[in-house]
């Protein structure tokens, strides 16, 4: 179900495809290696350290701070209808970084590197197909989470 | 160890070349390089062709180039590492010569970028980054470098005005290079008023796609001395990589691949950053040149903005950088760029650059970056 991830998706099949299912349930997942305990975000099926191919998802809080950002005016195919949009790199509290869109609880004009933020799982409202993504919002923002992880 | 010498160079005009196919562009540069080297085709043992395949309608472009240059049945192969493909071709030619397999190798960088429709270019633009986790958020090539720029400004107080000072310098020299796409000086005042692209960048922070080709003839030590009165020696070839995903980099204020590749190249050529008189660096975006000053050791990390403010990268400064206009003014036909950089350095070391000549240029360098620093090649050239 990795095809669910992104407004425009380029990768349909991956060994970590349940990431998108968890995201739909409101959970942001990294991975932990079953061999050596190496933890990383974004998740990887195969450990870069010990070369084990056995892993488990582990939930991330989504708390972090702004590492860098840019407001994009010149958008590529599939994103022109939402331009200009702000892309933010977040340094996650549990380690690792992600890139996501600035949510509407924050203002691009006052955003600063080092600001505390909350990464929030989202479902794209327009259209029939399921599309999931996440936004970078004001610290303390809450969202709906499915009661327990269920994988499709 | 035997050295590898450059015995011939050729360079076509960069720009929107609606008059020519990619193999015709390659021919222009090849013809000039062969004439410059004053050799016959029979002297060549092989060619290496650099081009990024996804821009060409013709698949396996090395085949048509090799045929059009009348180089069959000599061996050839294509090198591709995004915008650093040209330097990868130089590196593999150097390896082929040093291994003893070939004595004389033609390196041809060529690219036709303007035959694509705007829609195709916009679609390609959306797949520049790592596509699984990053491109899904509409990340772009200027966007990535813009995020480096914002981080650099945050950590070191670098300003957008300093970035545009790089563009001003490169247009100043590009106006004096007959092969350049933009042969016009610009001012920072005009540049800052150009359309926004990805904050803090506006149009004048970004290089432009172009069509073009460049060619070098490389030969092994004794053959180079026999064939050429003044071979220029490729004495240091450094190459390093960094993660595809910018999320997995240690920081976003420099390119670790460039730092590592320059260390290798300096060590191999037995020089230091202070010995470099003239450099061609990969200014795909203005911040990239500022980071290059630092990554190559021309100044300390964080001092790149001051380096351009003090005009240290102009002729007469500490090290003349991109005095052919750089990618910014010369244009960036991605497969040709690395070879074009080497062309300029060879001509500088030979003393052939007229009003753009760097005085006493005896050691020069090229810094050619693929993608967002996933690959960097640093080459050091010397004259006798
Ligand atoms: Zn492991």
Short mmCIF file of C-alpha atoms in Angstrom, two decimals, chain B:
data_model
loop_
_atom_site.label_atom_id
_atom_site.label_comp_id
_atom_site.label_asym_id
_atom_site.label_seq_id
_atom_site.Cartn_x
_atom_site.Cartn_y
_atom_site.Cartn_z
CA UNK B 1 54.20 6.62 -11.48
CA UNK B 2 53.50 7.70 -15.02
CA UNK B 3 51.43 10.84 -15.46
CA UNK B 4 48.38 11.47 -17.62
CA UNK B 5 48.55 14.58 -19.80
CA UNK B 6 45.94 16.61 -21.64
CA UNK B 7 47.15 17.13 -25.22
CA UNK B 8 44.09 18.62 -26.87
CA UNK B 9 40.95 20.55 -25.92
CA UNK B 10 37.79 21.60 -27.75
CA UNK B 11 34.61 23.43 -26.74
CA UNK B 12 31.45 24.37 -28.65
CA UNK B 13 29.10 27.24 -27.93
CA UNK B 14 26.69 26.56 -25.06
CA UNK B 15 23.07 27.66 -25.36
CA UNK B 16 19.80 26.79 -27.04
CA UNK B 17 21.30 24.93 -29.96
CA UNK B 18 18.22 24.32 -32.09
CA UNK B 19 20.60 24.07 -35.04
CA UNK B 20 22.24 20.79 -34.04
CA UNK B 21 21.76 17.22 -32.80
CA UNK B 22 23.72 15.93 -29.83
CA UNK B 23 26.18 14.10 -32.10
CA UNK B 24 26.67 17.26 -34.15
CA UNK B 25 27.43 19.17 -30.95
CA UNK B 26 29.91 16.44 -29.98
CA UNK B 27 31.54 16.72 -33.42
CA UNK B 28 32.21 20.46 -32.97
CA UNK B 29 34.12 19.90 -29.74
CA UNK B 30 35.87 16.75 -30.97
CA UNK B 31 37.03 18.42 -34.18
CA UNK B 32 38.51 21.34 -32.23
CA UNK B 33 40.26 19.04 -29.75
CA UNK B 34 41.79 16.91 -32.53
CA UNK B 35 42.93 20.04 -34.32
CA UNK B 36 44.32 21.43 -31.07
CA UNK B 37 46.22 18.19 -30.42
CA UNK B 38 47.25 18.04 -34.10
CA UNK B 39 46.71 14.29 -34.25
CA UNK B 40 44.93 11.89 -36.60
CA UNK B 41 42.12 9.59 -35.47
CA UNK B 42 44.49 6.62 -35.83
CA UNK B 43 46.36 7.83 -32.73
CA UNK B 44 43.26 7.31 -30.55
CA UNK B 45 42.75 4.06 -28.66
CA UNK B 46 39.30 4.67 -27.16
CA UNK B 47 36.72 7.27 -26.24
CA UNK B 48 34.67 7.88 -23.12
CA UNK B 49 31.38 9.68 -23.57
CA UNK B 50 29.58 11.57 -20.82
CA UNK B 51 25.89 12.33 -21.10
CA UNK B 52 22.81 11.99 -18.93
CA UNK B 53 20.52 9.64 -20.87
CA UNK B 54 17.08 10.81 -19.75
CA UNK B 55 17.30 14.09 -21.68
CA UNK B 56 17.87 12.49 -25.07
CA UNK B 57 15.25 10.97 -27.35
CA UNK B 58 18.04 8.73 -28.69
CA UNK B 59 18.62 5.86 -26.32
CA UNK B 60 22.22 4.77 -25.69
CA UNK B 61 23.59 8.04 -27.00
CA UNK B 62 27.24 6.91 -26.97
CA UNK B 63 26.47 4.78 -30.03
CA UNK B 64 25.42 7.65 -32.28
CA UNK B 65 28.23 9.88 -31.05
CA UNK B 66 30.87 7.22 -31.66
CA UNK B 67 29.53 6.60 -35.16
CA UNK B 68 29.22 10.30 -36.06
CA UNK B 69 32.79 10.99 -34.93
CA UNK B 70 33.87 8.06 -37.15
CA UNK B 71 35.45 6.30 -34.19
CA UNK B 72 34.14 2.78 -34.85
CA UNK B 73 35.45 0.20 -34.06
CA UNK B 74 37.33 1.80 -31.15
CA UNK B 75 35.99 0.97 -27.71
CA UNK B 76 33.70 3.45 -25.99
CA UNK B 77 31.50 3.57 -22.92
CA UNK B 78 29.14 6.06 -21.30
CA UNK B 79 29.60 7.53 -17.84
CA UNK B 80 26.66 8.85 -15.86
CA UNK B 81 26.63 10.42 -12.41
CA UNK B 82 24.14 13.23 -13.05
CA UNK B 83 25.81 16.65 -13.43
CA UNK B 84 29.25 15.13 -12.70
CA UNK B 85 29.15 12.72 -15.67
CA UNK B 86 31.87 14.67 -17.52
CA UNK B 87 34.36 14.33 -14.68
CA UNK B 88 33.51 10.65 -14.34
CA UNK B 89 34.48 10.28 -18.00
CA UNK B 90 37.80 12.02 -17.27
CA UNK B 91 38.37 9.73 -14.31
CA UNK B 92 37.71 6.53 -16.27
CA UNK B 93 39.92 7.75 -19.15
CA UNK B 94 42.67 8.44 -16.58
CA UNK B 95 42.17 4.93 -15.16
CA UNK B 96 42.26 3.33 -18.61
CA UNK B 97 45.56 5.08 -19.36
CA UNK B 98 47.14 4.41 -15.97
CA UNK B 99 46.19 0.75 -16.17
CA UNK B 100 48.20 0.47 -19.37
CA UNK B 101 45.19 -0.61 -21.40
CA UNK B 102 45.06 2.52 -23.59
CA UNK B 103 47.61 5.23 -24.47
CA UNK B 104 45.41 7.97 -25.94
CA UNK B 105 41.75 8.48 -25.03
CA UNK B 106 39.22 11.09 -26.19
CA UNK B 107 36.79 12.30 -23.51
CA UNK B 108 33.59 13.78 -24.92
CA UNK B 109 30.94 15.42 -22.77
CA UNK B 110 27.75 16.27 -24.65
CA UNK B 111 24.17 17.09 -23.80
CA UNK B 112 21.09 18.29 -25.61
CA UNK B 113 18.66 19.51 -22.96
CA UNK B 114 16.34 21.76 -24.91
CA UNK B 115 14.74 19.09 -27.10
CA UNK B 116 12.38 18.19 -24.25
CA UNK B 117 8.91 19.68 -23.83
CA UNK B 118 8.38 21.92 -20.80
CA UNK B 119 6.00 19.33 -19.32
CA UNK B 120 8.66 16.62 -19.57
CA UNK B 121 11.20 18.90 -17.90
CA UNK B 122 8.78 19.72 -15.08
CA UNK B 123 8.13 16.01 -14.52
CA UNK B 124 11.85 15.22 -14.45
CA UNK B 125 12.37 18.16 -12.08
CA UNK B 126 10.06 16.43 -9.60
CA UNK B 127 12.30 13.34 -9.45
CA UNK B 128 15.64 15.00 -8.72
CA UNK B 129 15.68 14.01 -5.07
CA UNK B 130 15.18 10.67 -3.37
CA UNK B 131 11.78 9.62 -4.75
CA UNK B 132 10.49 7.36 -1.96
CA UNK B 133 10.46 9.81 0.94
CA UNK B 134 11.28 13.26 -0.47
CA UNK B 135 9.93 13.82 -3.99
CA UNK B 136 6.41 13.01 -2.71
CA UNK B 137 6.46 16.46 -1.11
CA UNK B 138 7.33 18.27 -4.33
CA UNK B 139 10.99 18.82 -3.53
CA UNK B 140 12.96 20.38 -6.38
CA UNK B 141 16.60 20.84 -7.35
CA UNK B 142 16.66 24.57 -6.50
CA UNK B 143 14.61 23.72 -3.39
CA UNK B 144 17.32 21.43 -2.01
CA UNK B 145 20.07 23.97 -2.49
CA UNK B 146 17.75 26.64 -1.10
CA UNK B 147 17.47 24.55 2.08
CA UNK B 148 21.28 24.45 2.26
CA UNK B 149 21.26 28.24 1.76
CA UNK B 150 18.80 28.83 4.62
CA UNK B 151 20.83 26.62 6.92
CA UNK B 152 24.07 28.36 5.89
CA UNK B 153 22.49 31.76 6.58
CA UNK B 154 21.28 30.53 9.97
CA UNK B 155 24.60 29.06 11.10
CA UNK B 156 27.04 31.58 9.66
CA UNK B 157 25.12 34.77 8.92
CA UNK B 158 25.62 34.38 5.17
CA UNK B 159 23.35 36.75 3.22
CA UNK B 160 21.37 36.47 0.01
CA UNK B 161 23.25 39.54 -1.22
CA UNK B 162 26.51 37.55 -0.93
CA UNK B 163 24.94 34.77 -2.99
CA UNK B 164 23.96 37.25 -5.68
CA UNK B 165 27.52 38.63 -5.57
CA UNK B 166 28.55 35.20 -6.89
CA UNK B 167 26.07 35.56 -9.76
CA UNK B 168 27.38 39.07 -10.45
CA UNK B 169 30.98 37.82 -10.65
CA UNK B 170 30.12 34.87 -12.87
CA UNK B 171 28.12 37.01 -15.28
CA UNK B 172 30.99 39.52 -15.35
CA UNK B 173 33.32 36.81 -16.63
CA UNK B 174 30.66 35.07 -18.72
CA UNK B 175 30.23 38.32 -20.66
CA UNK B 176 33.87 37.86 -21.73
CA UNK B 177 33.59 34.18 -22.75
CA UNK B 178 32.51 33.61 -26.38
CA UNK B 179 31.26 30.08 -25.52
CA UNK B 180 28.91 31.27 -22.76
CA UNK B 181 25.10 31.16 -22.89
CA UNK B 182 24.62 34.52 -21.11
CA UNK B 183 27.15 37.07 -22.30
CA UNK B 184 25.81 39.96 -20.29
CA UNK B 185 26.86 41.55 -17.03
CA UNK B 186 24.23 41.83 -14.31
CA UNK B 187 23.90 43.84 -11.10
CA UNK B 188 22.81 42.54 -7.72
CA UNK B 189 20.04 45.15 -7.72
CA UNK B 190 18.59 43.70 -10.92
CA UNK B 191 19.16 40.11 -9.79
CA UNK B 192 17.29 40.47 -6.50
CA UNK B 193 14.22 41.74 -8.37
CA UNK B 194 14.00 38.58 -10.52
CA UNK B 195 11.12 36.10 -9.99
CA UNK B 196 11.17 33.94 -6.85
CA UNK B 197 12.06 30.26 -7.41
CA UNK B 198 12.49 28.67 -3.98
CA UNK B 199 13.24 30.93 -1.01
CA UNK B 200 15.76 32.51 -0.67
CA UNK B 201 16.51 31.90 -4.36
CA UNK B 202 15.28 33.93 -7.26
CA UNK B 203 15.94 33.28 -10.95
CA UNK B 204 19.44 34.79 -10.79
CA UNK B 205 20.55 32.33 -8.13
CA UNK B 206 20.07 29.45 -10.56
CA UNK B 207 22.07 28.24 -13.54
CA UNK B 208 20.26 27.51 -16.80
CA UNK B 209 19.88 24.32 -18.82
CA UNK B 210 21.80 24.44 -22.08
CA UNK B 211 22.92 22.35 -25.02
CA UNK B 212 26.61 21.91 -25.62
CA UNK B 213 29.69 19.76 -25.80
CA UNK B 214 33.34 19.79 -24.80
CA UNK B 215 36.20 17.41 -25.55
CA UNK B 216 39.63 16.60 -24.13
CA UNK B 217 42.32 14.27 -25.47
CA UNK B 218 44.27 12.49 -22.72
CA UNK B 219 47.51 10.61 -23.21
CA UNK B 220 50.00 8.71 -21.12
CA UNK B 221 53.21 10.40 -19.97
CA UNK B 222 55.73 9.69 -22.73
CA UNK B 223 53.11 9.76 -25.49
CA UNK B 224 51.85 13.12 -24.24
CA UNK B 225 55.38 14.56 -24.28
CA UNK B 226 55.96 13.20 -27.76
CA UNK B 227 52.69 14.52 -29.19
CA UNK B 228 52.45 17.85 -27.39
CA UNK B 229 54.82 20.75 -26.72
CA UNK B 230 53.04 21.70 -23.50
CA UNK B 231 50.87 18.97 -22.07
CA UNK B 232 48.86 19.88 -18.97
CA UNK B 233 49.03 17.14 -16.36
CA UNK B 234 46.01 15.65 -14.62
CA UNK B 235 47.84 14.83 -11.41
CA UNK B 236 45.06 14.48 -8.85
CA UNK B 237 41.75 12.69 -9.31
CA UNK B 238 39.51 12.69 -6.24
CA UNK B 239 36.03 11.24 -6.04
CA UNK B 240 33.63 10.69 -3.16
CA UNK B 241 29.94 10.17 -2.52
CA UNK B 242 27.31 11.13 0.06
CA UNK B 243 23.80 9.86 0.77
CA UNK B 244 21.17 10.24 -1.93
CA UNK B 245 18.75 11.42 0.72
CA UNK B 246 19.65 14.83 2.11
CA UNK B 247 17.79 13.70 5.25
CA UNK B 248 20.69 11.36 6.03
CA UNK B 249 23.51 13.93 5.68
CA UNK B 250 25.49 14.99 8.78
CA UNK B 251 24.65 18.65 8.05
CA UNK B 252 23.32 20.90 5.30
CA UNK B 253 26.02 23.56 5.18
CA UNK B 254 28.49 21.80 2.90
CA UNK B 255 29.04 18.74 0.75
CA UNK B 256 30.98 15.99 2.54
CA UNK B 257 31.69 14.37 -0.83
CA UNK B 258 33.46 17.55 -1.99
CA UNK B 259 35.51 17.79 1.19
CA UNK B 260 36.65 14.18 0.85
CA UNK B 261 37.28 14.34 -2.93
CA UNK B 262 39.42 17.47 -2.56
CA UNK B 263 41.53 15.86 0.16
CA UNK B 264 42.18 12.92 -2.14
CA UNK B 265 43.03 15.11 -5.13
CA UNK B 266 45.34 17.44 -3.16
CA UNK B 267 47.14 14.45 -1.65
CA UNK B 268 47.58 12.70 -4.98
CA UNK B 269 48.85 15.86 -6.72
CA UNK B 270 50.94 16.85 -3.69
CA UNK B 271 49.44 20.32 -3.41
CA UNK B 272 47.38 22.24 -0.86
CA UNK B 273 44.39 24.53 -1.33
CA UNK B 274 46.79 27.49 -1.12
CA UNK B 275 48.57 26.31 -4.31
CA UNK B 276 45.42 26.55 -6.46
CA UNK B 277 45.54 29.68 -8.64
CA UNK B 278 42.43 29.05 -10.70
CA UNK B 279 39.38 26.88 -10.00
CA UNK B 280 36.24 25.85 -11.79
CA UNK B 281 33.58 25.04 -9.21
CA UNK B 282 30.07 23.67 -9.56
CA UNK B 283 27.89 26.78 -9.14
CA UNK B 284 24.57 25.19 -10.14
CA UNK B 285 23.12 27.58 -7.54
CA UNK B 286 24.84 30.57 -5.96
CA UNK B 287 25.13 28.98 -2.50
CA UNK B 288 26.89 26.01 -4.11
CA UNK B 289 29.85 28.22 -5.06
CA UNK B 290 30.02 29.69 -1.54
CA UNK B 291 30.02 26.18 -0.04
CA UNK B 292 32.66 25.12 -2.60
CA UNK B 293 35.09 27.84 -1.38
CA UNK B 294 34.77 26.27 2.06
CA UNK B 295 34.67 22.58 1.11
CA UNK B 296 37.80 23.00 -1.05
CA UNK B 297 39.64 24.81 1.75
CA UNK B 298 39.95 28.21 0.01
CA UNK B 299 38.54 29.62 3.25
CA UNK B 300 37.22 28.28 6.55
CA UNK B 301 33.76 26.75 6.81
CA UNK B 302 31.29 29.60 7.23
CA UNK B 303 33.56 32.27 5.68
CA UNK B 304 32.45 31.73 2.06
CA UNK B 305 30.16 34.76 2.09
CA UNK B 306 32.98 37.02 3.24
CA UNK B 307 35.26 35.44 0.61
CA UNK B 308 33.10 36.72 -2.24
CA UNK B 309 32.42 40.03 -0.44
CA UNK B 310 36.20 40.59 -0.35
CA UNK B 311 36.41 39.67 -4.06
CA UNK B 312 38.85 36.86 -3.24
CA UNK B 313 37.43 34.72 -6.05
CA UNK B 314 37.96 37.39 -8.73
CA UNK B 315 41.16 37.48 -10.79
CA UNK B 316 43.64 39.19 -8.49
CA UNK B 317 42.10 37.63 -5.37
CA UNK B 318 43.27 34.56 -3.49
CA UNK B 319 42.01 32.11 -6.13
CA UNK B 320 40.21 32.99 -9.37
CA UNK B 321 36.97 31.01 -9.47
CA UNK B 322 34.74 30.39 -12.49
CA UNK B 323 36.36 33.05 -14.64
CA UNK B 324 34.70 31.45 -17.68
CA UNK B 325 31.29 32.42 -16.23
CA UNK B 326 30.67 29.17 -14.36
CA UNK B 327 27.52 27.13 -14.80
CA UNK B 328 25.64 30.32 -13.94
CA UNK B 329 26.56 32.34 -17.04
CA UNK B 330 28.10 29.72 -19.30
CA UNK B 331 25.10 27.40 -19.03
CA UNK B 332 24.91 23.82 -17.75
CA UNK B 333 24.62 21.06 -20.38
CA UNK B 334 24.93 18.46 -17.65
CA UNK B 335 26.95 15.78 -19.46
CA UNK B 336 29.36 18.36 -20.88
CA UNK B 337 29.91 20.48 -17.78
CA UNK B 338 32.78 18.55 -16.16
CA UNK B 339 34.69 18.43 -19.46
CA UNK B 340 33.99 22.13 -20.03
CA UNK B 341 35.49 22.90 -16.62
CA UNK B 342 38.64 20.95 -17.52
CA UNK B 343 38.80 22.76 -20.88
CA UNK B 344 38.96 26.12 -19.09
CA UNK B 345 41.60 25.01 -16.60
CA UNK B 346 43.83 23.55 -19.32
CA UNK B 347 43.63 26.78 -21.32
CA UNK B 348 44.30 28.85 -18.20
CA UNK B 349 47.40 26.78 -17.40
CA UNK B 350 48.54 27.15 -21.01
CA UNK B 351 48.03 30.93 -20.73
CA UNK B 352 45.52 31.15 -23.58
CA UNK B 353 42.64 33.00 -21.91
CA UNK B 354 43.24 36.58 -23.06
CA UNK B 355 41.45 39.18 -20.94
CA UNK B 356 40.24 36.41 -18.59
CA UNK B 357 43.75 35.04 -18.08
CA UNK B 358 44.74 34.41 -14.46
CA UNK B 359 48.36 35.57 -14.03
CA UNK B 360 50.92 32.84 -13.16
CA UNK B 361 48.31 30.08 -13.30
CA UNK B 362 50.38 26.93 -12.75
CA UNK B 363 48.01 24.79 -10.66
CA UNK B 364 44.26 24.59 -11.32
CA UNK B 365 41.31 22.60 -10.10
CA UNK B 366 37.86 21.43 -11.16
CA UNK B 367 35.08 20.68 -8.66
CA UNK B 368 32.19 18.91 -10.37
CA UNK B 369 29.15 17.90 -8.33
CA UNK B 370 26.52 15.35 -9.27
CA UNK B 371 23.01 16.02 -8.00
CA UNK B 372 22.96 17.56 -4.55
CA UNK B 373 26.45 16.35 -3.67
CA UNK B 374 25.69 12.65 -4.00
CA UNK B 375 28.85 12.50 -6.12
CA UNK B 376 31.76 14.94 -6.28
CA UNK B 377 34.85 14.77 -8.47
CA UNK B 378 37.79 17.09 -7.77
CA UNK B 379 40.62 17.13 -10.32
CA UNK B 380 43.95 18.93 -9.95
CA UNK B 381 45.86 20.01 -13.07
CA UNK B 382 49.46 21.20 -13.29
CA UNK B 383 51.75 22.54 -15.95
CA UNK B 384 55.50 21.89 -16.15
#
